[in-house]
Structures are given as C-alpha cells and as structure tokens.
Short mmCIF file of C-alpha atoms and ligand atoms in Angstrom, two decimals:
data_model
loop_
_atom_site.label_atom_id
_atom_site.label_comp_id
_atom_site.label_asym_id
_atom_site.label_seq_id
_atom_site.Cartn_x
_atom_site.Cartn_y
_atom_site.Cartn_z
CA MET A 14 -19.00 21.11 -7.76
CA SER A 15 -19.37 19.65 -4.71
CA MET A 16 -16.73 17.75 -3.72
CA LEU A 17 -18.77 14.51 -3.69
CA ASN A 18 -19.52 14.44 -7.21
CA GLN A 19 -16.22 15.07 -8.57
CA LYS A 20 -15.40 11.83 -11.19
CA ILE A 21 -12.49 10.28 -9.14
CA TYR A 22 -10.18 7.45 -10.93
CA VAL A 23 -9.09 4.62 -8.42
CA ALA A 24 -6.62 2.37 -10.76
CA GLY A 25 -6.27 -0.72 -9.21
CA HIS A 26 -9.71 -0.67 -7.93
CA ARG A 27 -9.75 -5.01 -7.64
CA GLY A 28 -6.68 -5.27 -5.80
CA MET A 29 -6.19 -5.23 -1.94
CA VAL A 30 -5.70 -1.45 -1.44
CA GLY A 31 -7.73 0.36 -4.35
CA SER A 32 -11.09 -1.71 -3.76
CA ALA A 33 -10.63 -0.60 0.47
CA ILE A 34 -10.38 2.99 -1.42
CA VAL A 35 -13.69 2.71 -3.62
CA ARG A 36 -15.56 1.54 -0.52
CA ASN A 37 -14.85 4.46 1.65
CA LEU A 38 -15.27 6.24 -1.09
CA ALA A 39 -18.57 5.31 -1.88
CA ALA A 40 -19.62 4.80 2.27
CA GLN A 41 -18.12 8.42 2.14
CA GLY A 42 -20.97 9.22 -0.74
CA TYR A 43 -19.00 9.93 -3.81
CA SER A 44 -20.59 8.91 -6.60
CA ASN A 45 -18.82 9.23 -9.38
CA ILE A 46 -15.90 6.97 -9.42
CA LEU A 47 -14.73 5.70 -12.46
CA THR A 48 -12.86 2.21 -12.45
CA ARG A 49 -11.51 -0.09 -15.33
CA THR A 50 -10.22 -3.46 -14.81
CA HIS A 51 -6.82 -4.67 -16.24
CA ALA A 52 -8.19 -6.41 -18.70
CA GLU A 53 -10.21 -3.38 -20.09
CA LEU A 54 -7.39 -1.09 -19.43
CA ASP A 55 -3.94 -2.08 -19.09
CA LEU A 56 -1.94 0.81 -17.59
CA THR A 57 1.28 -0.10 -19.25
CA ASN A 58 0.49 0.57 -23.00
CA GLN A 59 0.84 4.78 -22.96
CA ALA A 60 -1.66 5.02 -25.58
CA ALA A 61 -4.74 3.52 -23.93
CA VAL A 62 -3.60 5.56 -21.09
CA GLN A 63 -4.13 8.44 -23.14
CA SER A 64 -6.69 7.72 -24.47
CA PHE A 65 -8.46 6.60 -21.69
CA PHE A 66 -7.63 10.11 -19.88
CA GLU A 67 -8.89 12.43 -23.42
CA GLN A 68 -11.96 10.81 -23.28
CA GLU A 69 -13.04 10.42 -18.94
CA LYS A 70 -10.95 13.69 -17.89
CA PRO A 71 -10.76 12.96 -14.23
CA ASP A 72 -10.92 15.31 -11.79
CA GLN A 73 -8.82 12.77 -9.22
CA VAL A 74 -6.56 10.22 -9.24
CA TYR A 75 -5.60 7.32 -6.93
CA LEU A 76 -3.09 5.37 -7.83
CA ALA A 77 -3.38 1.97 -6.69
CA ALA A 78 -2.63 -0.40 -9.36
CA ALA A 79 0.89 -1.42 -9.61
CA LYS A 80 2.75 -5.11 -9.66
CA VAL A 81 3.33 -6.39 -6.14
CA GLY A 82 4.76 -9.54 -4.52
CA GLY A 83 6.37 -10.95 -1.97
CA ILE A 84 10.30 -11.75 -2.23
CA HIS A 85 10.60 -15.18 -4.39
CA ALA A 86 7.97 -13.30 -6.89
CA ASN A 87 11.03 -9.65 -6.67
CA ASN A 88 13.76 -12.17 -7.37
CA THR A 89 12.82 -14.46 -10.12
CA PHE A 90 11.31 -11.42 -11.74
CA PRO A 91 13.15 -8.12 -11.32
CA ALA A 92 12.40 -6.24 -14.73
CA GLU A 93 8.95 -7.32 -14.30
CA PHE A 94 8.98 -5.27 -12.05
CA ILE A 95 10.73 -2.03 -11.99
CA TYR A 96 9.75 -2.19 -15.92
CA THR A 97 5.50 -2.17 -15.79
CA ASN A 98 6.15 -0.03 -11.86
CA LEU A 99 7.73 2.59 -13.40
CA THR A 100 5.55 2.86 -16.98
CA ILE A 101 2.31 2.54 -14.81
CA GLN A 102 3.24 5.32 -13.02
CA ASN A 103 4.78 7.40 -15.69
CA ASN A 104 1.58 6.94 -18.02
CA VAL A 105 -0.80 7.59 -15.23
CA ILE A 106 0.63 10.17 -13.30
CA HIS A 107 2.06 12.19 -16.48
CA GLN A 108 -1.76 11.60 -19.07
CA ALA A 109 -3.09 12.73 -15.41
CA PHE A 110 -1.28 15.78 -15.55
CA LEU A 111 -1.68 16.50 -19.37
CA ASN A 112 -5.39 16.11 -18.71
CA GLY A 113 -5.96 18.93 -16.44
CA VAL A 114 -6.04 16.53 -12.99
CA LYS A 115 -5.16 18.60 -10.43
CA LYS A 116 -5.35 16.06 -7.31
CA LEU A 117 -3.58 12.63 -7.54
CA LEU A 118 -2.31 10.16 -4.64
CA PHE A 119 0.26 8.03 -5.65
CA LEU A 120 0.87 4.60 -3.31
CA GLY A 121 4.25 3.33 -2.32
CA SER A 122 5.45 1.20 0.29
CA SER A 123 7.66 1.31 3.86
CA CYS A 124 10.60 -0.82 1.16
CA ILE A 125 11.41 2.93 -0.21
CA TYR A 126 13.72 3.06 3.02
CA PRO A 127 17.13 2.03 3.76
CA LYS A 128 17.38 -1.48 4.90
CA LEU A 129 18.95 0.02 7.84
CA SER A 130 17.19 2.20 8.76
CA PRO A 131 16.85 3.75 12.81
CA GLN A 132 13.95 2.34 14.13
CA PRO A 133 10.60 3.61 13.68
CA MET A 134 11.51 4.98 10.00
CA SER A 135 10.79 8.30 9.04
CA GLU A 136 10.15 10.07 6.30
CA ASP A 137 13.99 11.95 6.24
CA GLU A 138 15.08 8.31 5.47
CA LEU A 139 14.51 8.42 2.21
CA LEU A 140 17.73 7.67 0.09
CA SER A 141 19.90 7.82 3.41
CA GLY A 142 21.27 4.59 2.20
CA LYS A 143 21.50 0.82 0.86
CA LEU A 144 17.91 -0.73 -0.02
CA GLU A 145 17.18 -4.13 0.67
CA ALA A 146 18.79 -5.89 -2.44
CA THR A 147 15.84 -8.52 -2.38
CA ASN A 148 13.17 -5.93 -3.73
CA GLU A 149 15.35 -3.44 -5.26
CA PRO A 150 13.98 -2.83 -8.46
CA TYR A 151 10.61 -2.61 -6.91
CA ALA A 152 11.55 0.32 -3.96
CA ILE A 153 13.48 2.52 -6.91
CA ALA A 154 10.36 2.17 -8.94
CA LYS A 155 8.11 3.38 -6.13
CA ILE A 156 11.29 6.10 -5.34
CA ALA A 157 11.20 7.20 -8.95
CA GLY A 158 6.91 7.29 -8.22
CA ILE A 159 6.99 9.72 -5.28
CA LYS A 160 9.83 12.01 -6.87
CA MET A 161 7.64 12.38 -10.11
CA CYS A 162 4.76 13.31 -8.09
CA GLU A 163 7.25 16.13 -6.44
CA SER A 164 8.86 17.09 -9.67
CA TYR A 165 5.39 17.80 -11.12
CA ASN A 166 4.65 19.66 -7.91
CA ARG A 167 7.44 21.97 -8.30
CA GLN A 168 7.17 22.40 -12.20
CA TYR A 169 3.93 22.86 -12.80
CA GLY A 170 1.89 23.76 -9.24
CA LEU A 171 2.04 26.95 -9.72
CA SER A 172 1.33 27.71 -13.01
CA HIS A 173 -0.85 24.57 -13.42
CA ASN A 174 -2.42 24.16 -9.68
CA VAL A 175 -1.19 20.90 -9.43
CA ASP A 176 -1.15 18.72 -6.20
CA TYR A 177 -0.04 15.38 -6.55
CA ARG A 178 0.98 13.24 -2.78
CA SER A 179 2.24 9.92 -2.35
CA VAL A 180 1.64 7.86 0.84
CA MET A 181 3.63 4.61 2.46
CA PRO A 182 1.90 1.99 3.80
CA THR A 183 2.99 -0.87 6.24
CA ASN A 184 2.33 -4.28 5.97
CA LEU A 185 -1.53 -4.56 5.28
CA TYR A 186 -3.59 -6.59 5.81
CA GLY A 187 -7.80 -7.65 5.36
CA PRO A 188 -10.39 -8.32 2.70
CA GLY A 189 -9.26 -9.06 -0.87
CA ASP A 190 -5.67 -10.13 0.28
CA ASN A 191 -3.40 -12.45 -1.67
CA TYR A 192 -3.89 -16.23 0.34
CA HIS A 193 -1.73 -18.00 -1.67
CA PRO A 194 0.10 -21.00 -0.03
CA GLU A 195 3.96 -20.04 -1.60
CA ASN A 196 3.66 -16.72 -2.34
CA SER A 197 1.86 -14.72 0.41
CA HIS A 198 2.79 -12.29 2.90
CA VAL A 199 2.81 -12.94 6.62
CA ILE A 200 -1.13 -12.35 7.66
CA PRO A 201 -2.68 -14.68 5.04
CA ALA A 202 -0.34 -16.69 4.81
CA LEU A 203 -1.00 -17.28 8.81
CA ILE A 204 -4.76 -17.10 8.74
CA ARG A 205 -4.63 -19.95 5.73
CA ARG A 206 -2.44 -21.90 7.91
CA PHE A 207 -4.27 -22.29 11.31
CA HIS A 208 -8.31 -22.16 9.44
CA GLU A 209 -6.22 -25.55 7.46
CA ALA A 210 -5.00 -27.24 10.59
CA LYS A 211 -8.01 -26.16 12.13
CA ILE A 212 -10.16 -27.84 9.82
CA SER A 213 -7.70 -31.34 9.35
CA ASN A 214 -7.18 -31.00 13.77
CA ALA A 215 -3.95 -30.65 12.93
CA PRO A 216 -2.40 -30.93 16.07
CA GLU A 217 0.74 -27.70 15.72
CA VAL A 218 1.34 -25.62 13.26
CA MET A 219 4.75 -24.52 12.20
CA ILE A 220 6.54 -21.40 12.07
CA TRP A 221 9.59 -20.49 10.17
CA GLY A 222 11.98 -18.92 12.79
CA THR A 223 12.41 -17.43 16.33
CA GLY A 224 9.26 -15.95 16.17
CA THR A 225 11.10 -12.32 17.65
CA PRO A 226 10.97 -10.33 14.97
CA ARG A 227 8.97 -7.15 15.46
CA ARG A 228 6.75 -6.00 12.16
CA GLU A 229 3.76 -3.35 12.33
CA PHE A 230 0.53 -4.12 10.25
CA LEU A 231 -2.54 -1.39 9.13
CA TYR A 232 -6.00 -3.02 8.20
CA VAL A 233 -6.65 -2.15 4.93
CA ASP A 234 -9.95 0.26 5.44
CA ASP A 235 -7.31 1.89 7.95
CA MET A 236 -4.91 2.42 5.17
CA ALA A 237 -8.66 3.89 2.77
CA ALA A 238 -9.19 6.08 5.15
CA ALA A 239 -5.59 7.39 5.29
CA SER A 240 -5.17 7.77 1.15
CA VAL A 241 -8.71 10.00 1.10
CA PHE A 242 -7.92 12.27 4.39
CA VAL A 243 -4.63 12.94 2.49
CA MET A 244 -6.33 13.14 -0.57
CA GLU A 245 -8.37 15.47 0.98
CA LEU A 246 -6.22 18.08 3.31
CA ASP A 247 -6.04 21.37 2.37
CA LYS A 248 -3.10 22.48 0.99
CA GLN A 249 -1.89 24.78 3.39
CA THR A 250 -2.16 22.41 5.93
CA TYR A 251 -0.67 19.20 3.81
CA ASP A 252 2.39 21.81 3.20
CA SER A 253 3.43 22.76 7.03
CA GLN A 254 4.22 18.82 7.12
CA THR A 255 5.74 18.04 3.67
CA ASP A 256 8.78 19.89 2.21
CA PRO A 257 8.39 20.29 -1.54
CA MET A 258 11.24 17.37 -2.05
CA GLN A 259 10.13 15.14 0.84
CA SER A 260 6.94 15.07 -0.20
CA HIS A 261 5.76 11.59 0.79
CA ILE A 262 3.59 10.33 4.09
CA ASN A 263 3.97 7.58 5.88
CA VAL A 264 1.02 5.52 7.27
CA GLY A 265 1.46 2.99 9.48
CA SER A 266 -0.87 1.59 13.05
CA GLY A 267 1.79 3.28 15.57
CA SER A 268 2.91 0.00 17.18
CA ASP A 269 4.63 -3.39 16.33
CA ILE A 270 4.42 -6.42 17.88
CA THR A 271 6.36 -10.47 17.92
CA ILE A 272 5.48 -12.48 14.91
CA ALA A 273 5.16 -14.91 17.87
CA GLU A 274 2.66 -12.15 19.41
CA LEU A 275 0.84 -12.17 15.71
CA ALA A 276 0.45 -15.78 15.73
CA GLN A 277 -1.18 -16.10 18.90
CA ALA A 278 -3.34 -13.32 17.74
CA VAL A 279 -4.22 -15.00 14.59
CA LYS A 280 -4.45 -18.01 16.19
CA ALA A 281 -7.42 -17.01 18.76
CA ALA A 282 -9.02 -15.14 15.41
CA VAL A 283 -9.30 -18.28 13.66
CA GLY A 284 -10.32 -20.35 16.88
CA TYR A 285 -7.55 -23.01 16.29
CA GLN A 286 -7.24 -24.87 19.57
CA GLY A 287 -4.07 -26.89 18.52
CA ASN A 288 -0.03 -25.31 19.38
CA ILE A 289 2.52 -22.86 17.52
CA HIS A 290 5.94 -24.00 17.40
CA PHE A 291 8.66 -22.22 16.01
CA ASP A 292 11.63 -23.40 13.83
CA PRO A 293 13.96 -21.61 14.49
CA SER A 294 16.22 -22.92 12.20
CA LYS A 295 14.54 -20.87 9.57
CA PRO A 296 15.83 -17.16 8.42
CA ASP A 297 13.87 -14.14 10.84
CA GLY A 298 14.28 -11.77 8.25
CA ALA A 299 15.18 -7.86 9.68
CA PRO A 300 14.66 -7.52 13.58
CA ARG A 301 12.08 -5.12 13.50
CA LYS A 302 10.34 -2.65 10.83
CA TRP A 303 8.66 -0.39 12.11
CA MET A 304 7.35 3.13 10.60
CA SER A 305 7.14 6.63 12.20
CA SER A 306 3.38 7.97 11.67
CA ASP A 307 4.42 11.16 13.60
CA ARG A 308 4.01 13.31 10.17
CA LEU A 309 0.32 11.48 9.71
CA ASN A 310 -0.31 11.54 13.55
CA ARG A 311 0.44 15.52 13.67
CA LEU A 312 -1.54 16.08 10.47
CA GLY A 313 -4.48 14.98 12.60
CA TRP A 314 -5.32 11.18 11.32
CA GLN A 315 -4.89 8.13 13.75
CA ALA A 316 -5.39 4.11 12.77
CA GLN A 317 -8.94 3.21 14.21
CA VAL A 318 -8.81 -1.17 13.63
CA VAL A 319 -6.81 -2.32 16.27
CA LEU A 320 -5.18 -6.24 15.25
CA LYS A 321 -7.71 -8.02 17.30
CA GLU A 322 -10.75 -6.66 15.62
CA GLY A 323 -9.17 -6.40 12.21
CA LEU A 324 -8.05 -10.37 12.38
CA SER A 325 -11.51 -11.30 12.80
CA ARG A 326 -13.06 -9.07 10.23
CA ALA A 327 -9.84 -10.48 8.22
CA TYR A 328 -11.00 -14.35 8.55
CA GLU A 329 -14.48 -13.92 7.88
CA ALA A 330 -13.64 -12.17 4.34
CA TYR A 331 -10.99 -15.31 3.70
CA LEU A 332 -13.94 -17.33 4.98
CA VAL A 333 -16.69 -15.89 1.97
CA GLY A 334 -13.87 -16.43 -0.04
N1 LIG B 419 0.03 -4.60 0.71
C1 LIG B 419 0.35 -4.49 1.19
O1 LIG B 419 0.69 -4.64 2.28
C2 LIG B 419 1.03 -3.17 0.77
C3 LIG B 419 1.83 -2.31 1.29
C4 LIG B 419 2.66 -1.52 1.09
C5 LIG B 419 2.00 -1.17 0.17
N2 LIG B 419 0.91 -1.97 -0.61
C6 LIG B 419 1.22 -1.12 -2.22
O2 LIG B 419 0.14 -0.45 -2.71
C7 LIG B 419 -0.44 -0.73 -3.90
C8 LIG B 419 -1.76 -1.72 -4.04
O3 LIG B 419 -1.53 -3.05 -3.60
P1 LIG B 419 -2.52 -3.88 -3.24
O4 LIG B 419 -1.34 -4.92 -1.97
O5 LIG B 419 -3.59 -3.70 -3.58
O6 LIG B 419 -1.97 -4.73 -4.73
P2 LIG B 419 -3.04 -5.99 -5.54
O7 LIG B 419 -4.48 -6.95 -4.57
O8 LIG B 419 -2.09 -7.37 -6.27
O9 LIG B 419 -3.13 -5.03 -6.40
C9 LIG B 419 -2.61 -4.43 -7.72
C10 LIG B 419 -3.99 -4.03 -8.81
O10 LIG B 419 -3.00 -3.72 -9.78
C11 LIG B 419 -3.85 -4.04 -11.07
N3 LIG B 419 -2.59 -3.86 -12.26
C12 LIG B 419 -1.47 -4.34 -11.99
N4 LIG B 419 -0.83 -4.02 -13.74
C13 LIG B 419 -1.91 -3.96 -13.61
C14 LIG B 419 -2.25 -2.56 -15.57
N5 LIG B 419 -0.68 -3.10 -16.60
N6 LIG B 419 -3.15 -2.85 -15.78
C15 LIG B 419 -4.14 -2.21 -14.95
N7 LIG B 419 -3.93 -2.54 -13.86
C16 LIG B 419 -2.71 -3.57 -13.34
C17 LIG B 419 -3.84 -5.48 -10.31
O11 LIG B 419 -4.92 -5.85 -12.01
P3 LIG B 419 -4.49 -7.58 -11.33
O12 LIG B 419 -4.67 -8.42 -10.52
O13 LIG B 419 -5.56 -7.72 -12.53
O14 LIG B 419 -3.00 -7.85 -12.59
C18 LIG B 419 -4.36 -5.60 -9.26
O15 LIG B 419 -6.11 -4.81 -9.67
C19 LIG B 419 1.07 -1.06 -4.47
O16 LIG B 419 1.61 0.11 -4.92
C20 LIG B 419 1.30 -1.55 -3.59
O17 LIG B 419 2.90 -0.73 -3.74
C21 LIG B 419 0.78 -2.36 -0.75
#
C-alpha cells in the first residue's frame, strides 16, 4: 500500500495541533484521514474507543487529543487533568496496539521537565528533578504517555513490529488557538489585547511583569510538520538519536525572546499605534523556558516559520475567527 493511502487517525483533529496535523497530511496528499469529534467519540470511554478501533483498523495514529489548559485551570481541576489525560492516552495507545496499529505519535509538552532544569532543556532532563507544582498532574500524565509508548516498543517492538514515538512541543501559537480573555496563553492573549486596544483607540496596553522573562514559541504548522517528519523517519534513523527508555523528541524553534520583545512583535503584527506599559508588581514566572531541539535538528528538521511571519498569519486567522 502506498504511504498516501494509509488510514491515519488524527485524535483531537478540531484542536489547534490536531487541525494543523490534518492540514499538513492533506497538503502532502494523504487521502485517507480518519477523524471523530469529541461528541462522536469520547476518548475517555474505553468501550467506545475499543469498538472504534475494531471497526476502523487505522494504520497510523496521531494522538493530539488531550485536556489542556492554563495555570488557573490546572490548579482548579487537577483531578480532571490527570484522570482525563491518563485515560485518553491509555485507551488510545492500548486499543491501537490491540488492533494492529504499527505507528503512533504521542504529543506531550515541555512541562514534563523539572522546574529547575538547566537551559536549554534537553531530553535527558526528564525525571531528573521536581516538576512545577501547578501542572504536576498534567505533566505526570504526559510522562506516563511517553513511558507507555516506550514500554509497548520494548515489549512488542520485535514481536508485533510496533513503533510508538513521542514529541514534546514548546509553546505553540497560530490558527485554532484559544483566545479566551482570562484563560489563554501569552501570544493569543496579547493578540486579543492589542487588537481590542487598536479598535478602541486605547492609548496603552498594560502587560503583567517586567517583560524580562524569556520564552520560546513555535508556529503550529511547524509543529505539525515536525510531527509528520518524526512519524515518517525510518526506524534506523530514529533509533540513531534516541534510546528505548529515553525516546521522546523536543520540538522547538531553536531560539527564545523576552516577553518585552514578543509584545513589540505582536504590537507590530496587529498594527497597534499606542504604548506598552509593564507592571512589575505582577509576577514574572520562571526567568527562562527554552527547549533544546538539537536531537530533532540532528535528525534533519528545522523550524521554517519565523516569529514575525507566524504572528501575522495568527492575527489573520484571529480576524477571520
Ligand atoms: N497549545 C500548545 O501550546 C501546546 C504546547 C505543548 C504541547 N501541546 C500538546 O498538544 C496536544 C494538543 O493540544 P492543543 O493545543 O491542540 O489542544 P486543544 O486545541 O485543546 O485540542 C485538544 C483536542 O482534544 C479533544 N479532546 C479533549 N478531550 C477529549 C475526549 N475526552 N475525547 C475526544 N476528544 C477530546 C478536544 O475536543 P473538545 O474541545 O471538543 O473537548 C480538542 O479538539 C496536547 O497533548 C498538548 O499537551 C500543546
């Protein structure tokens, strides 16, 4: 069977990352992409996931469905974050295995790394120290997902030819982002606030903190491209840069910027003419969060969309709604 005819299930295809993966696969000519909305298939329902896999028998799975949220949501609903994410990934990974799926890609997050990891954070920082307390339940689920993929490879790799891989994205932004006024990540929050200030001719936009913390950002279509790239790597190449018990791959842009520089870039993308004011009485968070993408770069992948271009595309998508 040609690669392009393979039946590929993208779990979470209405989400920011899942929809970008579907765009990427479709653009490459994959013609048999399988999707289900949350309403059609609740991935926490084991029996429903079992019958879905038994009926559909996909060849590959991209697991981009998850319960995600900011600090406030993680603090308020820690039980839901750990239960839902563990259950989704247990159901999908195990049913994929039982139904003959050879290739699966699990999406994690940079929060798997300890709070005090040296920067940039490389893959071998995993399980080297204490996690950030606020999203520990979510991070533990993601770590379990990586370890579940590795365990299935170790037990069933030779006997059943399974090859389950994991990618850990940095902060993502782009079409499909969450622009909720109180519960969004920094880029969508800034796009919304600069846009609203532009429309109302507000003289200034106030931003929490000093503007000095450094963060890394990746355009979501780059993340999708990296996901498909990692999924399609031949096993020998993939194995050359990973270990059976340390197999995950960071996906970042390769550089970070200060929040002040980011604010200027979003202001320019939106076309806001007023001033930016920082409020140093508000908390800054960690001084730096930056992932090492050396492993992925050595495998032959680099981010393509520079921040300026990504922000204007994100703003266009925001305007379309
Ligand atoms: N966004 C980022 O900056 C970022 C950074 C690092 C890692 N990631 C990772 O990338 C993955 C996708 O994130 P995202 O930003 O695309 O999130 P998202 O936009 O919230 O998408 C998640 C998708 O999963 C679906 N889903 C949630 N629970 C489900 C369930 N029980 N059954 C079926 N579907 C369910 C959601 O559907 P409903 O909306 O209908 O519930 C949604 O379509 C996650 O694993 C996340 O950890 C994201």
